[in-house]
Short mmCIF file of C-alpha atoms and ligand atoms in Angstrom, two decimals:
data_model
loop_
_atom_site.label_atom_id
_atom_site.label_comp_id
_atom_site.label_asym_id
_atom_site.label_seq_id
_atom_site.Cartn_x
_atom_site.Cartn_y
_atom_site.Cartn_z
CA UNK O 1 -10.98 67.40 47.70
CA UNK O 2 -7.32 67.99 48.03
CA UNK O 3 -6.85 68.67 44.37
CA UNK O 4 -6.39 72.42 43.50
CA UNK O 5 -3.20 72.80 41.71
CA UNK O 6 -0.31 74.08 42.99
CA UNK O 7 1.15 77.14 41.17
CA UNK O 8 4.98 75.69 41.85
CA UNK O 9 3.84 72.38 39.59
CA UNK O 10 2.58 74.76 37.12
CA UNK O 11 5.59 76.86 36.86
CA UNK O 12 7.86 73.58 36.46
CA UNK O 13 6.50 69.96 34.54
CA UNK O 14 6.69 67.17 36.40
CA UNK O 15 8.14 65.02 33.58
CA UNK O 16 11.67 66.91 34.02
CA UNK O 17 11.78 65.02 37.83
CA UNK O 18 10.07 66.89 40.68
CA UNK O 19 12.37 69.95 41.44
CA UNK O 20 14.71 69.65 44.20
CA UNK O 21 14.21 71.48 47.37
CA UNK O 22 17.43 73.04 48.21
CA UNK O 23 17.96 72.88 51.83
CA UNK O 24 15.02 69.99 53.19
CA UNK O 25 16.80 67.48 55.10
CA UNK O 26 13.06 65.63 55.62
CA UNK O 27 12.93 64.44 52.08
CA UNK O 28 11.10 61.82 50.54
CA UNK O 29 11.38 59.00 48.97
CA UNK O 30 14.32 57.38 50.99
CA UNK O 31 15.76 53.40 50.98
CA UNK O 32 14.40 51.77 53.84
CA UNK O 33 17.35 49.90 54.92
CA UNK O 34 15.67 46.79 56.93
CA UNK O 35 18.54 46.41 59.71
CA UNK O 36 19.09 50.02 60.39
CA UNK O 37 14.78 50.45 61.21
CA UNK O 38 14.61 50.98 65.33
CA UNK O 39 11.33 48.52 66.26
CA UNK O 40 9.38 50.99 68.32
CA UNK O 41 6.81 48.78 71.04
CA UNK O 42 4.67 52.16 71.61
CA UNK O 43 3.66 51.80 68.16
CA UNK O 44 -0.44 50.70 67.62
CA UNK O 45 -1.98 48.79 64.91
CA UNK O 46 -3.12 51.18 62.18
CA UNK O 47 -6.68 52.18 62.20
CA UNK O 48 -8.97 53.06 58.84
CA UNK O 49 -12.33 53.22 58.53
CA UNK O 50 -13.21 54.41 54.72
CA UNK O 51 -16.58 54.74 52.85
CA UNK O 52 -16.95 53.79 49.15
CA UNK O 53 -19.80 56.21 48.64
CA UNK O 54 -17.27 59.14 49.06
CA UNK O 55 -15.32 58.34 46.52
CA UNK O 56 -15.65 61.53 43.73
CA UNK O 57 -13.62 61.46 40.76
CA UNK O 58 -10.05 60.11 39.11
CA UNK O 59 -7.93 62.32 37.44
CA UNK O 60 -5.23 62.99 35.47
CA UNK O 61 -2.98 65.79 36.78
CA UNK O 62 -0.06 65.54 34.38
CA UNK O 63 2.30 63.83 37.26
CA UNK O 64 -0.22 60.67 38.03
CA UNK O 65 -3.93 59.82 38.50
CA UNK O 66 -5.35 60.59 41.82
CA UNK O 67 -9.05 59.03 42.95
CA UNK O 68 -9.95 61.41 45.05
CA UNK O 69 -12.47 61.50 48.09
CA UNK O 70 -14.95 63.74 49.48
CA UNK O 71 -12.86 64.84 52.68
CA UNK O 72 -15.45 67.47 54.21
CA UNK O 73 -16.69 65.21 56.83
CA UNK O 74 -14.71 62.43 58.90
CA UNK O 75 -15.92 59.98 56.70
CA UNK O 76 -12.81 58.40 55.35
CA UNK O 77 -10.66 58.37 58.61
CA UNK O 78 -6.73 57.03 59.68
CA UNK O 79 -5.10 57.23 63.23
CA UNK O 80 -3.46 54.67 65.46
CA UNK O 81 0.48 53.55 64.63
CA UNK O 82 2.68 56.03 64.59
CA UNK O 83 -0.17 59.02 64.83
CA UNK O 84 -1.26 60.91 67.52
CA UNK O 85 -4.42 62.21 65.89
CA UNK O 86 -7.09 61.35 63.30
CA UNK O 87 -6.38 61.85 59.51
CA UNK O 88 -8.67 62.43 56.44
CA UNK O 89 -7.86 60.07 53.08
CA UNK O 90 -8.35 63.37 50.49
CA UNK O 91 -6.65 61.18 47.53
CA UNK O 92 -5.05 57.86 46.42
CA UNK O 93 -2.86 58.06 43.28
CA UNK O 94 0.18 55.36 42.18
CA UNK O 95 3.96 55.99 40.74
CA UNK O 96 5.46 53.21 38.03
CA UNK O 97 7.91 52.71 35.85
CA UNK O 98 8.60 51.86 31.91
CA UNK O 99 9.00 47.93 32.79
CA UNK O 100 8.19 46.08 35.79
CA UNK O 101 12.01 46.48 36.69
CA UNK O 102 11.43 49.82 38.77
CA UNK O 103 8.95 52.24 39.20
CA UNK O 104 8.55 52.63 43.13
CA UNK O 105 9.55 55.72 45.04
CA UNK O 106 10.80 54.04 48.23
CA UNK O 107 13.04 50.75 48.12
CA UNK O 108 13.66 48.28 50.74
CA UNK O 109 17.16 47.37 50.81
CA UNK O 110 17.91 49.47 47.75
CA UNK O 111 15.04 46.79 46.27
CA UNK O 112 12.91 48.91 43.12
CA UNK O 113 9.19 47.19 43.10
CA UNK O 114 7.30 48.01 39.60
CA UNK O 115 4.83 50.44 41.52
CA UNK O 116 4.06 52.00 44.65
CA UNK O 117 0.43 53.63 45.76
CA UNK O 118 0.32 56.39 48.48
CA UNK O 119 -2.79 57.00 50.21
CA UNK O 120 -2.94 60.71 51.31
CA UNK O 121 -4.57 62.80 54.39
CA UNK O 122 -4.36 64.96 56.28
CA UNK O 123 -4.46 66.20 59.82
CA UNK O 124 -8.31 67.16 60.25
CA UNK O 125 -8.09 67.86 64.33
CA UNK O 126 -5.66 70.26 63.85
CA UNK O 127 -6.62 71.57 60.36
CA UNK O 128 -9.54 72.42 58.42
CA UNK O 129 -8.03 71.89 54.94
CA UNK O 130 -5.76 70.18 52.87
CA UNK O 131 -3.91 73.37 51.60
CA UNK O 132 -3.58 74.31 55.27
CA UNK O 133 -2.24 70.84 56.66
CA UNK O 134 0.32 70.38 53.70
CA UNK O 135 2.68 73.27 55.55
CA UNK O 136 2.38 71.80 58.77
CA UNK O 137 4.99 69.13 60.11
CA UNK O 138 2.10 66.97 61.36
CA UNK O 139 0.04 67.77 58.93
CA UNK O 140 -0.04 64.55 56.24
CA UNK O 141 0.17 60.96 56.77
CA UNK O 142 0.98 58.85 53.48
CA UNK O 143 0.27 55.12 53.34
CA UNK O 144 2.94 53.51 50.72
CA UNK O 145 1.89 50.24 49.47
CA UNK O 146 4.33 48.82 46.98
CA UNK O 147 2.92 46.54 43.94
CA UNK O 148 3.98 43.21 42.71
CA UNK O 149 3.65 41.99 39.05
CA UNK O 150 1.62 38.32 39.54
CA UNK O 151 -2.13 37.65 40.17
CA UNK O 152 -4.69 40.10 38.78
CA UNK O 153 -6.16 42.29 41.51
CA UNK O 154 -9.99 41.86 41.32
CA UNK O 155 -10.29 45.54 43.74
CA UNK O 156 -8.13 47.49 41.07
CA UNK O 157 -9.90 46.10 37.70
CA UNK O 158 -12.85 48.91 38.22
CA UNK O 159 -9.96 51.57 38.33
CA UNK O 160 -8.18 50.22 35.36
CA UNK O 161 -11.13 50.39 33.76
CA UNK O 162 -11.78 53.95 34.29
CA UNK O 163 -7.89 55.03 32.81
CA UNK O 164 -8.73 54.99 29.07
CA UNK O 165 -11.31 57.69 29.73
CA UNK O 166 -8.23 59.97 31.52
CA UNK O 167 -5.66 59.26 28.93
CA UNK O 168 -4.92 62.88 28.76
CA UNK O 169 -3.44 65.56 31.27
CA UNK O 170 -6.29 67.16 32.91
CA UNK O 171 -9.13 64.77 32.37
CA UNK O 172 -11.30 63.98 34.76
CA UNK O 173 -14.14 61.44 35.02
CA UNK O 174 -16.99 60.42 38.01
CA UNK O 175 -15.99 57.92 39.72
CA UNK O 176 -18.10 56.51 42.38
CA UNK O 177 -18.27 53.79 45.35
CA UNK O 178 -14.26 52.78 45.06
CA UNK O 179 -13.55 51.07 48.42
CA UNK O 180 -9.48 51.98 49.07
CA UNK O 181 -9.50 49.59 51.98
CA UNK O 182 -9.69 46.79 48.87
CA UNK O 183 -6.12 47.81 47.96
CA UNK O 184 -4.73 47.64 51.52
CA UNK O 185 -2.66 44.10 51.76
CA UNK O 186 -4.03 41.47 54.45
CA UNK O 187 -1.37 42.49 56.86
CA UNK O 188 -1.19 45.92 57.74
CA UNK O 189 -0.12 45.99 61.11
CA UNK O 190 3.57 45.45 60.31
CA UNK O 191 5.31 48.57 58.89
CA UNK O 192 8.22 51.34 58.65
CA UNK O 193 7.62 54.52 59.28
CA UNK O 194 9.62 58.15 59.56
CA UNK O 195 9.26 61.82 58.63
CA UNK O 196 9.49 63.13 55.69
CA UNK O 197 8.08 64.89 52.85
CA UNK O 198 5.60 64.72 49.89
CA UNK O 199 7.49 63.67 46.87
CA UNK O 200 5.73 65.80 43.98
CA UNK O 201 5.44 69.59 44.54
CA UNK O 202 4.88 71.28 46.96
CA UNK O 203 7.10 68.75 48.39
CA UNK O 204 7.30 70.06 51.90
CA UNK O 205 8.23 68.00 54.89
CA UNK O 206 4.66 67.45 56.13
CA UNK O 207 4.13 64.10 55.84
CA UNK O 208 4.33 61.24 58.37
CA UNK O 209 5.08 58.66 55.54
CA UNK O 210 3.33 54.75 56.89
CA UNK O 211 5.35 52.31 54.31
CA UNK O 212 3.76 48.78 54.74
CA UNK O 213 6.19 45.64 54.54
CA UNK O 214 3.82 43.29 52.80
CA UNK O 215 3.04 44.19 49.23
CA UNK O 216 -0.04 43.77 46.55
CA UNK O 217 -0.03 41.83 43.76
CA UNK O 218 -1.25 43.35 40.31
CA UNK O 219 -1.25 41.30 36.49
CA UNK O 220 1.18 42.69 34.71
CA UNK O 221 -1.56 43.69 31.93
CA UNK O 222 -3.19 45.80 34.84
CA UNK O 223 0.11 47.84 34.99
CA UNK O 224 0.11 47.95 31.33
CA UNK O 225 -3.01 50.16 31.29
CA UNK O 226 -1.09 52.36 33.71
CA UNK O 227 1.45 53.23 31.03
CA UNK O 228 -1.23 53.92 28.38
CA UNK O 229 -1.40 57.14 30.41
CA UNK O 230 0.12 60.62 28.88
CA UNK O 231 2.08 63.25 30.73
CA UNK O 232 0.24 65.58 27.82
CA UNK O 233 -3.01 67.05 27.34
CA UNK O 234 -4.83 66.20 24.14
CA UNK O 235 -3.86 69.59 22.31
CA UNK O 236 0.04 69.04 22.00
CA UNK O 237 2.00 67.59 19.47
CA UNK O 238 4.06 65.01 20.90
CA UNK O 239 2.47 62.61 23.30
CA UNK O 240 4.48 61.41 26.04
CA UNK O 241 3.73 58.06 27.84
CA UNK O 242 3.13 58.42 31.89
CA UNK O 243 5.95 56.30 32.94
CA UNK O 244 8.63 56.81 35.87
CA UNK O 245 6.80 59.00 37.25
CA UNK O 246 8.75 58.74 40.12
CA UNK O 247 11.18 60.75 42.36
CA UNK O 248 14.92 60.52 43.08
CA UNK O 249 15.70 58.84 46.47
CA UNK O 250 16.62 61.93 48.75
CA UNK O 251 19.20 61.61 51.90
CA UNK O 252 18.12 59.98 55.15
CA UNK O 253 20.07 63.03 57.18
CA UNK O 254 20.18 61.08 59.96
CA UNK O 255 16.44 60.59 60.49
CA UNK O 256 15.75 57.06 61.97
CA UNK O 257 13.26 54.75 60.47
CA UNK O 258 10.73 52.89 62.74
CA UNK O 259 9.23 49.37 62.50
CA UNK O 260 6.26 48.19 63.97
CA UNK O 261 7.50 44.64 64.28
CA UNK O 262 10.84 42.94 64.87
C1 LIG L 1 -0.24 73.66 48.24
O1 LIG L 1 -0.14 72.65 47.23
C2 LIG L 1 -1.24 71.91 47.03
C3 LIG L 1 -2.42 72.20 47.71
C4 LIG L 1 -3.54 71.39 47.47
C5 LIG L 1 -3.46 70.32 46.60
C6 LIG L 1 -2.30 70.08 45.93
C7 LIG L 1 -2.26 68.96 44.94
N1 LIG L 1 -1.35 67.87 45.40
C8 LIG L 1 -1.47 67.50 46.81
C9 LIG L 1 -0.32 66.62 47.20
C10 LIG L 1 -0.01 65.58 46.19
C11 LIG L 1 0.95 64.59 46.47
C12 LIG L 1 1.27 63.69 45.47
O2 LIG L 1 2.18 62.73 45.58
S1 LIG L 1 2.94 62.37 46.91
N2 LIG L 1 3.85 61.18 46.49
O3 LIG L 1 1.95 61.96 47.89
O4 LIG L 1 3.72 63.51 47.31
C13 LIG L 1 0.67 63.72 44.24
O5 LIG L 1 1.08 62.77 43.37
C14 LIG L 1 0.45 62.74 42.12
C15 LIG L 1 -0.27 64.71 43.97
C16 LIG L 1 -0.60 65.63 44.94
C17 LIG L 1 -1.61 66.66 44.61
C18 LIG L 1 -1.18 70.85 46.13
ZN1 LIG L 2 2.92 59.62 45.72
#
């Protein structure tokens, strides 16, 4: 589901920063600055039905780890807010930091959280795959969650679980009957949203990015096991720990945020 490579992330690691697309004035990530967001009444309450017993496999790809769905059927569906059709979760993965200082791709008010999960599909009554959706503007929609260090997250502990088993750049391991809704926060009815683009290769401007205002909380020994991850497979030499695995804020261009509540 969703997870061939693509040749352009082969051609350049990720751990030198995601290249920069010369030209794309739809980039993401971007600062969400709070009073500048245009509250939009047409927007509906978010809608997301997933099933557990879809969930595949979690993976290292060298950039993050991705749990990834079976997204052949409308099993695992988004629509309502700012969409006008019905979307198909293919992956989740997370970006963090080094230290619970930064680590999240968008910030609110130029404020860094420690981590930030995206949710990821794709446009499945226009498209028939991922690979074909990821080119189109309306192709992706991306929920961003941001993390908190405090309470220990009983939903994540099975997926923290799984990480020492994918330690390594290209490992992959079966992992069943994950329920993503139990990493959604309470409220997700108030949020930003805008147009922009995927933030690891292929980065194109694709994605109609769904940033929620409340955050999750995570113990900071949960986020720990996220930085016993390696950028490297097991053959090289030097080991490098999976840590800011995150991109460079890009220019708004004059795009306008949304919010879904005042
Ligand atoms: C045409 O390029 C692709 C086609 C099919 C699958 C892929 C793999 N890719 C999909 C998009 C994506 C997007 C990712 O992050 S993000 N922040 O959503 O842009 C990501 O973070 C680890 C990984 C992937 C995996 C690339
Ligand atoms: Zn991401």
């Amino acid at each position: 589901a969703c997870s061939s490579k693509s040749v352009l992330s082969q051609m350049h690691p990720m751990w030198l920063g995601p290249l920069e697309v010369p030209g794309g004035d739809h980039q993401s990530p971007i600062d969400i600055a709070v009073k500048k967001a245009v509250f939009d009444s047409d927007l509906k309450p978010l809608e997301s039905s997933y099933d557990p017993q879809t969930c595949q496999q979690i993976w290292n790809n060298g950039y993050s780890f991705l749990v990834e769905y079976d997204d052949t059927t409308d099993k695992n569906t988004l629509k309502g807010g700012p969409l006008q059709d019905k979307y198909r979760l293919c992956q989740f993965h997370f970006h963090w930091g080094e230290s619970n200082d930064w680590g999240s791709e968008h910030t609110v008010d130029r404020r860094l959280f420690p981590a930030e999960l995206h949710l990821v599909h794709w446009n499945s009554d226009r498209y028939t795959l991922f690979e074909e959706a990821v080119m189109e503007e309306n192709g992706l929609a991306v929920i961003g969650i941001f993390l908190k260090v405090g309470k220990r997250h009983e939903g994540l502990q099975k997926l923290v679980d799984a990480l020492p088993a994918i330690r390594h750049k290209d490992s992959v391991v079966e992992f069943t009957r994950f329920d993503p809704a139990s990493l959604l926060p309470s409220n997700i009815d108030d949020y930003w949203t805008y147009h922009g683009s995927l933030t690891t290769p292929p980065l194109t401007e694709s994605v109609t990015w769904i940033v929620m205002k409340q955050h999750i909380e995570v113990s900071h020994d949960q986020l720990a096991v996220f930085r016993s991850l390696l950028f490297t497979s097991a053959e090289e030499e030097v080991q490098k720990s999976m840590v800011n695995n995150f991109r460079v804020q890009q220019p708004l261009r004059g795009r306008t945020v949304r919010s879904s509540f005042t």
